[in-house]
Amino acid sequence: MPTVLFIRHGLTAKTGPVLTGWTPGVPLDERGAAQVRDVGARLAGLPLDAVVTSPLERCVQTAQALLDARDTPGGLRVEERFGEVRYGDWTGRELKELAEEPLWKVVQAHPSSVVFPGPDGEPLAAAQLRAVRAVRDWNELLGPEAVYAVCSHGDIIKAVVADALGLHLDQFQRIQVDPASLTVIRYTELRPFLVRLNDSGSDLSGLVPVNQGDGDAPVGGGA
């Protein structure tokens, strides 16, 4: 039953008003660097079998903060499929400007149908599919007892959570994933379990692996 810790990258100088996407050269700002140092300190006592990251600089910096706080076998591993959604011609534009586009309402209400404009634009459904497949592949590679971290982006993590909950992608905008937050999913043969969502400060001792049985959900919610 692999346990995956999804960590959204910390704040960048362009976080907020601009859709950064795959724009190169967007590192964490001072606030973001402090955020990910705090995440690294929070997770320092939790054994990790791997730290996997999106190739984008802000995620690599976030992943490195985890490695700086521990000795993790294999070091840093880069996975292209955990990269940001490819927003095409929307990349680099201000959000307030994009909110005036007809496609914006579709992104909010019917994201499963969205294909971002331009030759590099990606369907949101395709981004979800690649990320979920990447999780399944890493689960198989690292084994059933693995606990590992994935540093990725807000929309990608939201899409993976929607899949874990059995939600249609059109519902993924109901999920919130803040910068430098922790979301944890435990995968079993029967179903995934969402263990933490958008966590920015709770006790993490309960994430240490124990025998969880065959994937049955505890009747009554468990102890």
Coordinates of C-alpha atoms in Angstrom, one line a residue:
M1 CA 0.0 0.0 0.0
P2 CA 2.2 2.9 -1.2
T3 CA 1.7 6.2 0.6
V4 CA 2.3 9.2 -1.6
L5 CA 2.9 12.7 -0.1
F6 CA 2.0 15.3 -2.7
I7 CA 3.6 18.7 -2.0
R8 CA 2.8 21.8 -4.0
H9 CA 5.7 24.1 -4.6
G10 CA 6.1 27.2 -2.5
L11 CA 5.3 30.7 -3.6
T12 CA 7.2 32.3 -6.5
A13 CA 7.6 35.9 -7.5
K14 CA 4.9 35.3 -10.1
T15 CA 2.4 33.4 -7.9
G16 CA -1.0 34.9 -8.0
P17 CA -1.7 37.4 -10.8
V18 CA 0.1 35.5 -13.6
L19 CA -0.5 32.0 -15.0
T20 CA 3.1 30.8 -14.9
G21 CA 2.7 27.3 -16.5
W22 CA 5.9 26.1 -18.0
T23 CA 7.6 29.5 -18.2
P24 CA 11.3 28.9 -17.5
G25 CA 13.3 30.7 -14.9
V26 CA 10.6 31.1 -12.3
P27 CA 12.2 30.1 -8.9
L28 CA 10.7 30.4 -5.4
D29 CA 10.8 33.8 -3.9
E30 CA 12.0 34.4 -0.3
R31 CA 8.5 33.5 1.1
G32 CA 8.4 30.3 -1.0
A33 CA 12.0 29.3 0.1
A34 CA 11.0 29.7 3.7
Q35 CA 7.8 27.7 3.2
V36 CA 9.6 24.7 1.7
R37 CA 12.3 24.8 4.4
D38 CA 9.4 24.5 6.9
V39 CA 8.0 21.6 5.0
G40 CA 11.3 19.9 5.0
A41 CA 11.6 20.3 8.7
R42 CA 8.1 18.9 9.3
L43 CA 8.8 15.8 7.2
A44 CA 12.4 15.3 8.6
G45 CA 11.3 12.5 10.9
L46 CA 9.3 10.6 8.3
P47 CA 11.3 8.0 6.3
L48 CA 10.9 8.5 2.5
D49 CA 11.8 6.0 -0.1
A50 CA 12.1 8.6 -2.9
V51 CA 11.6 12.2 -3.6
V52 CA 10.1 12.7 -7.1
T53 CA 9.6 16.1 -8.7
S54 CA 8.2 18.0 -11.7
P55 CA 11.1 19.2 -13.8
L56 CA 10.1 22.9 -13.2
E57 CA 12.6 24.9 -11.1
R58 CA 10.1 25.8 -8.4
C59 CA 9.3 22.2 -7.8
V60 CA 12.9 21.1 -7.9
Q61 CA 13.7 23.6 -5.2
T62 CA 10.9 22.3 -3.1
A63 CA 12.0 18.8 -3.5
Q64 CA 15.6 19.7 -2.7
A65 CA 14.4 21.2 0.6
L66 CA 13.1 17.8 1.5
L67 CA 16.4 16.1 0.7
D68 CA 18.3 18.7 2.6
A69 CA 16.5 17.6 5.8
R70 CA 17.2 13.9 5.4
D71 CA 19.2 11.1 3.7
T72 CA 16.9 9.6 1.0
P73 CA 18.0 6.7 -1.1
G74 CA 18.3 7.6 -4.8
G75 CA 18.3 11.3 -4.2
L76 CA 16.2 13.5 -6.4
R77 CA 14.2 11.9 -9.3
V78 CA 12.6 14.0 -12.0
E79 CA 9.3 12.9 -13.6
E80 CA 8.1 14.9 -16.6
R81 CA 4.5 13.7 -16.1
F82 CA 4.2 15.6 -12.8
G83 CA 5.0 18.8 -14.6
E84 CA 2.5 21.7 -14.8
V85 CA -0.5 21.7 -17.1
R86 CA 0.6 23.0 -20.5
Y87 CA -1.6 26.1 -20.7
G88 CA -0.5 27.0 -24.2
D89 CA -1.2 30.6 -25.2
W90 CA -2.5 31.3 -21.7
T91 CA 1.0 30.9 -20.3
G92 CA 2.4 34.2 -18.9
R93 CA -0.9 36.1 -19.0
E94 CA -2.5 37.8 -16.0
L95 CA -5.3 35.9 -14.4
K96 CA -7.6 39.0 -14.4
E97 CA -7.2 39.2 -18.1
L98 CA -7.8 35.5 -18.6
A99 CA -11.0 35.7 -16.5
E100 CA -12.5 37.8 -19.3
E101 CA -12.0 35.0 -21.9
P102 CA -15.0 32.7 -22.7
L103 CA -12.8 29.7 -22.0
W104 CA -12.4 30.8 -18.4
K105 CA -16.0 29.9 -17.5
V106 CA -15.5 26.4 -19.1
V107 CA -12.4 25.9 -17.0
Q108 CA -14.4 26.6 -13.9
A109 CA -17.6 24.6 -14.8
H110 CA -16.6 21.9 -17.3
P111 CA -12.8 21.4 -17.1
S112 CA -12.9 17.9 -18.6
S113 CA -13.7 19.5 -21.9
V114 CA -11.0 22.1 -21.9
V115 CA -8.2 22.2 -24.3
F116 CA -5.9 25.2 -23.7
P117 CA -5.3 27.3 -26.9
G118 CA -2.2 27.3 -29.1
P119 CA 0.0 24.6 -30.4
D120 CA 1.4 23.7 -27.0
G121 CA -2.0 23.8 -25.2
E122 CA -3.0 20.6 -23.4
P123 CA -6.4 19.1 -22.5
L124 CA -6.9 19.2 -18.8
A125 CA -8.1 15.6 -19.0
A126 CA -4.8 14.6 -20.6
A127 CA -2.9 16.3 -17.8
Q128 CA -4.9 14.3 -15.3
L129 CA -4.3 11.0 -17.1
R130 CA -0.5 11.5 -17.4
A131 CA -0.2 12.4 -13.7
V132 CA -2.3 9.5 -12.5
R133 CA -0.4 7.1 -14.7
A134 CA 2.8 8.4 -13.3
V135 CA 1.6 7.8 -9.7
R136 CA 0.7 4.2 -10.7
D137 CA 4.0 3.6 -12.3
W138 CA 6.0 4.9 -9.3
N139 CA 3.8 2.9 -7.0
E140 CA 4.8 -0.2 -8.9
L141 CA 8.4 0.7 -9.1
L142 CA 8.9 1.5 -5.4
G143 CA 6.7 -1.3 -4.1
P144 CA 3.7 -1.8 -1.9
E145 CA 5.3 -0.6 1.4
A146 CA 6.8 2.6 -0.1
V147 CA 6.3 6.1 1.3
Y148 CA 7.5 8.7 -1.1
A149 CA 7.1 12.4 -1.9
V150 CA 5.9 14.0 -5.2
C151 CA 6.6 17.7 -5.7
S152 CA 4.1 19.1 -8.2
H153 CA 1.6 21.9 -9.0
G154 CA -1.8 22.9 -7.9
D155 CA -3.9 21.7 -10.8
I156 CA -2.0 18.5 -11.1
I157 CA -2.4 17.6 -7.5
K158 CA -6.1 18.5 -7.6
A159 CA -6.6 16.3 -10.6
V160 CA -4.9 13.3 -8.8
V161 CA -7.0 13.9 -5.7
A162 CA -10.2 13.9 -7.9
D163 CA -9.2 10.6 -9.4
A164 CA -8.5 9.1 -5.9
L165 CA -11.9 10.2 -4.7
G166 CA -13.6 8.8 -7.8
L167 CA -14.7 12.3 -8.7
H168 CA -15.3 13.4 -12.3
L169 CA -12.7 15.9 -13.4
D170 CA -15.5 18.5 -13.7
Q171 CA -15.6 18.5 -9.8
F172 CA -11.9 19.1 -9.3
Q173 CA -12.3 22.9 -8.9
R174 CA -14.0 22.1 -5.6
I175 CA -10.6 21.0 -4.3
Q176 CA -8.1 23.5 -2.9
V177 CA -4.3 22.9 -2.8
D178 CA -2.3 25.9 -1.4
P179 CA 1.4 26.6 -2.0
A180 CA 3.7 24.4 0.2
S181 CA 0.7 22.3 1.4
L182 CA 0.8 18.6 1.9
T183 CA -1.8 16.2 0.4
V184 CA -1.4 12.4 1.2
I185 CA -3.0 9.5 -0.6
R186 CA -2.6 5.9 0.4
Y187 CA -3.0 3.4 -2.5
T188 CA -4.3 -0.1 -1.9
E189 CA -5.4 -2.9 -4.2
L190 CA -9.1 -2.0 -3.6
R191 CA -9.1 1.8 -3.6
P192 CA -7.0 4.9 -2.8
F193 CA -7.6 6.6 0.6
L194 CA -7.3 10.4 0.9
V195 CA -5.4 10.7 4.2
R196 CA -4.6 14.5 4.2
L197 CA -5.7 17.3 2.0
N198 CA -4.1 20.8 1.8
D199 CA -2.4 20.3 5.1
S200 CA -0.1 23.1 6.3
G201 CA 0.7 22.2 9.8
S202 CA -0.8 19.1 11.5
D203 CA 1.1 16.3 13.3
L204 CA 2.5 13.8 10.7
S205 CA 3.3 10.9 13.0
G206 CA 0.2 9.0 11.7
L207 CA 1.8 8.7 8.3
V208 CA 4.5 6.3 9.5
P209 CA 3.7 2.9 7.7
V210 CA 1.8 0.3 9.7
N211 CA -0.1 -2.9 8.7
Q212 CA -3.3 -1.5 7.1
G213 CA -4.7 -4.8 6.0
D214 CA -6.0 -5.4 2.5
G215 CA -7.5 -2.1 1.7
D216 CA -10.9 -2.4 3.5
A217 CA -12.3 0.8 4.8
P218 CA -12.8 0.8 8.6
V219 CA -16.5 0.4 9.5
G220 CA -17.6 3.3 11.7
G221 CA -14.6 5.4 10.6
G222 CA -12.0 3.5 12.6
A223 CA -10.4 4.4 15.9

